[in-house]
Coordinates of C-alpha atoms in Angstrom, one line a residue:
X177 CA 37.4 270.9 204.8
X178 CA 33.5 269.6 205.9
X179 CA 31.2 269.6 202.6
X180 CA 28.4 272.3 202.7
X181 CA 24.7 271.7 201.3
X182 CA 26.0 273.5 198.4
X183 CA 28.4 270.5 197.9
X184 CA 26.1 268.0 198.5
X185 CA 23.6 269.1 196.1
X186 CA 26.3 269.9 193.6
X187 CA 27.3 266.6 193.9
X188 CA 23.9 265.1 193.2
X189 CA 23.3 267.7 190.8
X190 CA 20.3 269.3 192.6
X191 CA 19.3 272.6 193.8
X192 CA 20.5 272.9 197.5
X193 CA 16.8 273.8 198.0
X194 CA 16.2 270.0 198.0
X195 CA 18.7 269.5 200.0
X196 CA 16.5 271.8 203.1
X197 CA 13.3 270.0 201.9
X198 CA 14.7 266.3 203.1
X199 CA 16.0 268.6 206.1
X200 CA 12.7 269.5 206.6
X201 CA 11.1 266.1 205.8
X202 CA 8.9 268.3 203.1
X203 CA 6.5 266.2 201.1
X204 CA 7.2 267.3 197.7
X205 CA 10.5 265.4 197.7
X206 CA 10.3 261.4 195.5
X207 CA 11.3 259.0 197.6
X208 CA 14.5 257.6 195.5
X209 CA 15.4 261.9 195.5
X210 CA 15.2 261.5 199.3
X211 CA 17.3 258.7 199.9
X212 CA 20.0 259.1 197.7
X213 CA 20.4 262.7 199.9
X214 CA 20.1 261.3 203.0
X215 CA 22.7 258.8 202.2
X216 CA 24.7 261.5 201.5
X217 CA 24.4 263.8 204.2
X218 CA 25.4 260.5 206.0
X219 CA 28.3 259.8 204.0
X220 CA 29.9 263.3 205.0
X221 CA 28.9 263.5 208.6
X222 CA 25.9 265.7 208.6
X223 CA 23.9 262.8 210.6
X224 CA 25.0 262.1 214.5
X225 CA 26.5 258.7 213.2
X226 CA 27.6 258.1 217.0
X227 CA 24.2 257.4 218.4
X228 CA 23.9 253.8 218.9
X229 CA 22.6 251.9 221.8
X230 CA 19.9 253.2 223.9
X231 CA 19.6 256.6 223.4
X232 CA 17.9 258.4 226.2
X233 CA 15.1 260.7 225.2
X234 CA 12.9 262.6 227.4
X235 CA 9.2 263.4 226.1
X236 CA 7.1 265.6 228.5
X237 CA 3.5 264.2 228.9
X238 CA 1.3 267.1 230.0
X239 CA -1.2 266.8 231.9
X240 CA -3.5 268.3 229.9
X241 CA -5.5 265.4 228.0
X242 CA -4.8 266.7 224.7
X243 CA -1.4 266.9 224.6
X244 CA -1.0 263.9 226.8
X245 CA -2.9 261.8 223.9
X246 CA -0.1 263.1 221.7
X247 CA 2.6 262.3 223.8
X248 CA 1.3 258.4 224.0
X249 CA 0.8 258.6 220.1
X250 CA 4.2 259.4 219.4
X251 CA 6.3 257.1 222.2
X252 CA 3.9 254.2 220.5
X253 CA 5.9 255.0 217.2
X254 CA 9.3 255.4 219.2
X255 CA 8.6 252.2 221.1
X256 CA 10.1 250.2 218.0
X257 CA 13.1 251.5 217.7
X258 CA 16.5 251.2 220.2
X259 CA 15.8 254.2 222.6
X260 CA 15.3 254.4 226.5
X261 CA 11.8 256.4 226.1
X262 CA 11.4 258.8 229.5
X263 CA 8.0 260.5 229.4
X264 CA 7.6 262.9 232.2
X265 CA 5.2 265.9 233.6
X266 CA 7.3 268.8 234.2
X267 CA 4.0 270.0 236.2
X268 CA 4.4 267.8 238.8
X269 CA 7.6 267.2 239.2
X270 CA 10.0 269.2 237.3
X271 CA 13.1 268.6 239.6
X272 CA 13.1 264.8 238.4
X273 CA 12.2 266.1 235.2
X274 CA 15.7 268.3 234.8
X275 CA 17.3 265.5 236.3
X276 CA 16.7 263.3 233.6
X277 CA 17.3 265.7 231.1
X278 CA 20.8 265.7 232.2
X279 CA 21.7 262.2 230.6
X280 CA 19.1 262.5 227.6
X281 CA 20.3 263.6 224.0
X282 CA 17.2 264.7 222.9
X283 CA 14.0 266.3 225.2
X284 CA 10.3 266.9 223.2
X285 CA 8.3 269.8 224.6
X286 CA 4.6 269.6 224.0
X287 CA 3.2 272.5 226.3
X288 CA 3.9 275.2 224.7
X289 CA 7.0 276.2 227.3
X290 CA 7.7 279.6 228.4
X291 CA 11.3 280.9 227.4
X292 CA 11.9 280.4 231.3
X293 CA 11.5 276.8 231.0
X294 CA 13.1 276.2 227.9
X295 CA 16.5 278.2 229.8
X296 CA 16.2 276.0 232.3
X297 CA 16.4 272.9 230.8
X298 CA 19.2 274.2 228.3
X299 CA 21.0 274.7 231.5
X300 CA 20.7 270.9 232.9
X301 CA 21.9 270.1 229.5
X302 CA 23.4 272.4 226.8
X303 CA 24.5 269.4 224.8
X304 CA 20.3 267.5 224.4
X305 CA 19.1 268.2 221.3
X306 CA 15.3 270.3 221.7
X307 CA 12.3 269.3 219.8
X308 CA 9.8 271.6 220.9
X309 CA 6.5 270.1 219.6
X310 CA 3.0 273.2 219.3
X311 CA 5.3 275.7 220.5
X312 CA 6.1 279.0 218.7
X313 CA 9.8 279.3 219.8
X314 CA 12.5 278.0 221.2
X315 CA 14.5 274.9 220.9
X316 CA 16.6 273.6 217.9
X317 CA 13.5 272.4 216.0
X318 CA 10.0 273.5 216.4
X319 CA 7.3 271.9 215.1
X320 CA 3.7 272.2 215.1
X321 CA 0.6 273.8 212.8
X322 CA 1.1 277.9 211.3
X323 CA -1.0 279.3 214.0
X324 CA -1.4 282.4 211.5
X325 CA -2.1 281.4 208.5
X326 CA -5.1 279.1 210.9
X327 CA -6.4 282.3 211.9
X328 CA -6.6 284.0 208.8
X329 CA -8.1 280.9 207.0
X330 CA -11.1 281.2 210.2
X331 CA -12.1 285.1 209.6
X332 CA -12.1 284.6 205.7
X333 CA -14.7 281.9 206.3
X334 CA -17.1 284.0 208.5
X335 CA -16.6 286.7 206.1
X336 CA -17.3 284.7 202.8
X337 CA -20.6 283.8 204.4
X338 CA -21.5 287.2 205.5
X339 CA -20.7 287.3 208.9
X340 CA -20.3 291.0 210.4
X341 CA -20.3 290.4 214.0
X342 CA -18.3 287.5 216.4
X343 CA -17.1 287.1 219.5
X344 CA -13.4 284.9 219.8
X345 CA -13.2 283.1 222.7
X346 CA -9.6 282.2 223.9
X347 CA -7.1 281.2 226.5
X348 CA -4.8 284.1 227.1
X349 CA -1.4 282.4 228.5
X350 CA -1.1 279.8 225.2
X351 CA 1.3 282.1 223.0
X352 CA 0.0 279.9 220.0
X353 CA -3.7 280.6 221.1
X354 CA -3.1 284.5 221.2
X355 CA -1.6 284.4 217.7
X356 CA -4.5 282.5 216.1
X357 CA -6.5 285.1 217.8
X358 CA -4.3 288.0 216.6
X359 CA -4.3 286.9 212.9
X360 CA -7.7 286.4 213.2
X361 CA -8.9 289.5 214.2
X362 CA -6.5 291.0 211.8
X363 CA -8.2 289.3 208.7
X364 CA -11.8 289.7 209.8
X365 CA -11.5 293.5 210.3
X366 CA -9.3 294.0 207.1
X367 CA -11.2 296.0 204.6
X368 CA -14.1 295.7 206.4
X369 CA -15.0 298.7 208.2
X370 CA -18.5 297.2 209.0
X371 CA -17.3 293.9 211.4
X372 CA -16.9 293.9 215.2
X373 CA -15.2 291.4 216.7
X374 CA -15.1 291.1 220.4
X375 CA -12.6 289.1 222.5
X376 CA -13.3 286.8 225.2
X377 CA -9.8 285.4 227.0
X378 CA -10.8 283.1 229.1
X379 CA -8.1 282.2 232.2
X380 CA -7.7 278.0 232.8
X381 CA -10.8 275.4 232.2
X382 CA -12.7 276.3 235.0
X383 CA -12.9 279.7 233.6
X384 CA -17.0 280.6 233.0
X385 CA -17.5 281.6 229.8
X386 CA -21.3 282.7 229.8
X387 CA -19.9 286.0 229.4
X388 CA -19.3 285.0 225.7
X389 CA -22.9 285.3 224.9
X390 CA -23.7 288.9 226.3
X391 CA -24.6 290.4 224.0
X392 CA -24.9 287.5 221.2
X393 CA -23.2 287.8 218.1
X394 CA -23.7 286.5 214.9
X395 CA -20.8 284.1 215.3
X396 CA -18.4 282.6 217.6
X397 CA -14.5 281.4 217.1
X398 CA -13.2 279.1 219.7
X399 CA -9.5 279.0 219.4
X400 CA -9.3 275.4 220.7
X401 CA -11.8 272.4 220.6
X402 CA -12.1 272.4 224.4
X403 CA -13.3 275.9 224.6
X404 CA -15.5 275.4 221.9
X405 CA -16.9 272.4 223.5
X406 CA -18.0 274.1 226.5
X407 CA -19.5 277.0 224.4
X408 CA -21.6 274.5 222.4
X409 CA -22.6 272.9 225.6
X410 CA -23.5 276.2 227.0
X411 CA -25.6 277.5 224.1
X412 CA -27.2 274.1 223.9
X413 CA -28.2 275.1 227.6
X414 CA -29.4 278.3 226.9
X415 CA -31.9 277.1 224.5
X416 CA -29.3 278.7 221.7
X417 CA -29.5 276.7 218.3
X418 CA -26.2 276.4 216.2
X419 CA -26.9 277.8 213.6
X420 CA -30.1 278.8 213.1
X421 CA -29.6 281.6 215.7
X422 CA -25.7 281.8 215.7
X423 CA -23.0 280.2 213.9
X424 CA -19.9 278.5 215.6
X425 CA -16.5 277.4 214.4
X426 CA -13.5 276.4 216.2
X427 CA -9.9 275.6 215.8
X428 CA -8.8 271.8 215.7
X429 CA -11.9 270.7 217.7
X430 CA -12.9 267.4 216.0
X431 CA -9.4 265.6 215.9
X432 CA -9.3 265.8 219.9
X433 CA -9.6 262.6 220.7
X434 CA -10.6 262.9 224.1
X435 CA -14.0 265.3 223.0
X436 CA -16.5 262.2 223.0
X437 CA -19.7 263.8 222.5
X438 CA -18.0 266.6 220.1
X439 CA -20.8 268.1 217.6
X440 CA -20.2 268.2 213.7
X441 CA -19.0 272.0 213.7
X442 CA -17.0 274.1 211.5
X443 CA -13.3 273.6 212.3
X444 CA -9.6 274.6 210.8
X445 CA -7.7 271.7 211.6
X446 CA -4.1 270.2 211.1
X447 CA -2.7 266.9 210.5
X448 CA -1.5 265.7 214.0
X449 CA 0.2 262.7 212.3
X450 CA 2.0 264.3 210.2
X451 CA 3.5 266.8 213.0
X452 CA 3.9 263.2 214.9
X453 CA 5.8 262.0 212.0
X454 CA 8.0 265.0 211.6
X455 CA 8.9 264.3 215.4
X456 CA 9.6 260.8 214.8
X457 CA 11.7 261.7 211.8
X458 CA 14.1 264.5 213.7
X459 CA 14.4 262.2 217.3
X460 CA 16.3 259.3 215.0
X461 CA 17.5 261.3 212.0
X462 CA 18.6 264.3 213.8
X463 CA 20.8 266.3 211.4
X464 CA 23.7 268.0 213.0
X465 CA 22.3 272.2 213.5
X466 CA 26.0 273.0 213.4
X467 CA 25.2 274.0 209.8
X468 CA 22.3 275.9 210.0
X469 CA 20.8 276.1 213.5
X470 CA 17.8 276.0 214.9
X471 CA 15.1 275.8 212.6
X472 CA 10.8 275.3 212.3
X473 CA 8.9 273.1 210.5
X474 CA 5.2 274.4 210.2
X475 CA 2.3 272.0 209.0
X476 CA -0.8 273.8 207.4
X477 CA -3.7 274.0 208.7
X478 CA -7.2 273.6 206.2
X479 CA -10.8 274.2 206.7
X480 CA -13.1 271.5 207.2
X481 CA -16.9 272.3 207.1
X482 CA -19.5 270.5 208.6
X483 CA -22.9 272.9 208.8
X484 CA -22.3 274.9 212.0
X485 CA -21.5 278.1 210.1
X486 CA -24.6 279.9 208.4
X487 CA -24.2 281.5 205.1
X488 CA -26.4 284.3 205.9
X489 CA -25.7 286.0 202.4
X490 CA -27.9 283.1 200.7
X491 CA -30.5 283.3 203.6
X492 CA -30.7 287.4 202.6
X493 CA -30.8 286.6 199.0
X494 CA -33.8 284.2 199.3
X495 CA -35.4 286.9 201.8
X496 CA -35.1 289.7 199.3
X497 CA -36.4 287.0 196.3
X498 CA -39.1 286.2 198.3

């Protein structure tokens, strides 16, 4: 009879909790703790012990720049290791990309897939092992950043500095866009009976989003750094001074690689390495989801602040002083 966690950790006298923390690649695991499960889980077949040679794995490169940056980042950490890396864009050709699904054991997803997508490629193979990368389901392992807790950690800013009034601007067919979005309005207008906050969904890039700024509010919320880049550039053009006249943060702005000219604003951001490293660490570890099935690993975002949000309750204190 196959050992269970509850084996395993009995037999290394830990809690099985530790056991899901070196499944999960968790930080708050000692190294020497780590390996000695790992060889373990080894020992009694809960790693695919049968994958030598080169392993085919397919990684969709999307064309969006972002996600395509990512894509490069984490086939430069693949490139050491004894696998026949395929990195494809299902946008442009997603007949050659099924195709070579077919003879890979493991596909990354980095688009944020629709569950039609995801169905399809299950389809072309039932057998490849998903790791769907920034999406919010689907796939035996989902990675990425906690879109809500993101959100929330955005309107308790603005609200800690007394901001009653904003307008979010976001893309409405990114699932994990709309739930940063959600959360956020959720938080800003809990318990607070005085805030408005407006929504702005804005359709592709080429979307205009001088709408944003009728009428202005006190603050805006880009849910990605590209949208919040054009808003900054549009203010800027508008003769609209961040933040004397109105504040601005955004969501994982600054770490886009690709935003050049990116101003010092108010972000909540995620470790993209570490999300890169999870990646890296279920493509060659891969632990059999027999056991458990499919599962997410979630990597917290934090707020970083840079001056782009004003703390208009100090500004009303000094007022009232003076």
């Amino acid at each position: 009879m196959k050992k269970t966690y509850r084996d395993i950790a009995a037999e290394l006298s830990l809690h099985v909790k530790t056991i899901y923390r070196v499944l999960n690649n968790a930080p708050n695991v000692r190294p020497v703790t780590r390996r000695r499960v790992i060889a373990a889980l080894s020992r009694n077949g809960f790693f695919d012990g049968a994958r030598i040679g080169r392993e085919r794995i397919v990684i969709e490169q999307p064309e969006l720049e972002w996600s395509g940056r990512i894509a490069e980042r984490l086939i430069r950490q693949l490139d050491q290791r004894i696998f026949e890396l395929i990195p494809l864009s299902p946008e442009s050709a997603r007949q050659e990309f099924l195709r070579a699904v077919e003879e890979a054991s493991t596909v990354v997803l980095l688009s944020d897939p629709p569950a039609e997508w995801i169905t399809r490629i299950r389809d072309a193979n039932p057998e490849a092992v998903l790791i769907n990368l920034f999406g919010n389901h689907g796939g035996d392992i989902t990675l990425g950043e906690d879109h809500y807790l993101g959100g929330k950690l955005a309107a308790r800013h603005l609200r800690r500095v007394g901001i009653h009034s904003v307008c979010m601007l976001s893309y409405d067919h990114r699932s994990g866009h709309r739930n940063r979005g959600d959360a956020f309005m959720d938080e800003f207008l809990r318990d607070h009976p005085d805030g408005a906050c407006r929504r702005c969904f804005i359709r592709n890039s080429s979307h205009d989003v001088s709408e944003a700024l009728q009428p202005l509010p006190e603050a805006f919320f880009a849910t990605c750094g590209q949208l919040g880049d054009r808003l900054h550039q549009l203010l800027t053009e508008r003769g609209v001074r961040v933040p004397d006249e109105v504040s601005l943060l955004v969501y994982d702005g600054p770490d886009e690689a690709y935003l050049k000219s990116f101003p010092p604003v108010d972000a909540i951001e995620f470790s993209i390495p570490q999300v890169i490293d999870l990646a890296e660490y279920y493509i060659t570890k891969r632990p059999l989801l027999l056991h458990h099935g499919p599962f997410a690993t979630r990597v917290a975002p934090y707020l970083v602040t840079r001056g782009s949000v004003k703390e208009k309750t100090k500004v009303k204190a000094k007022q009232e002083t003076v």
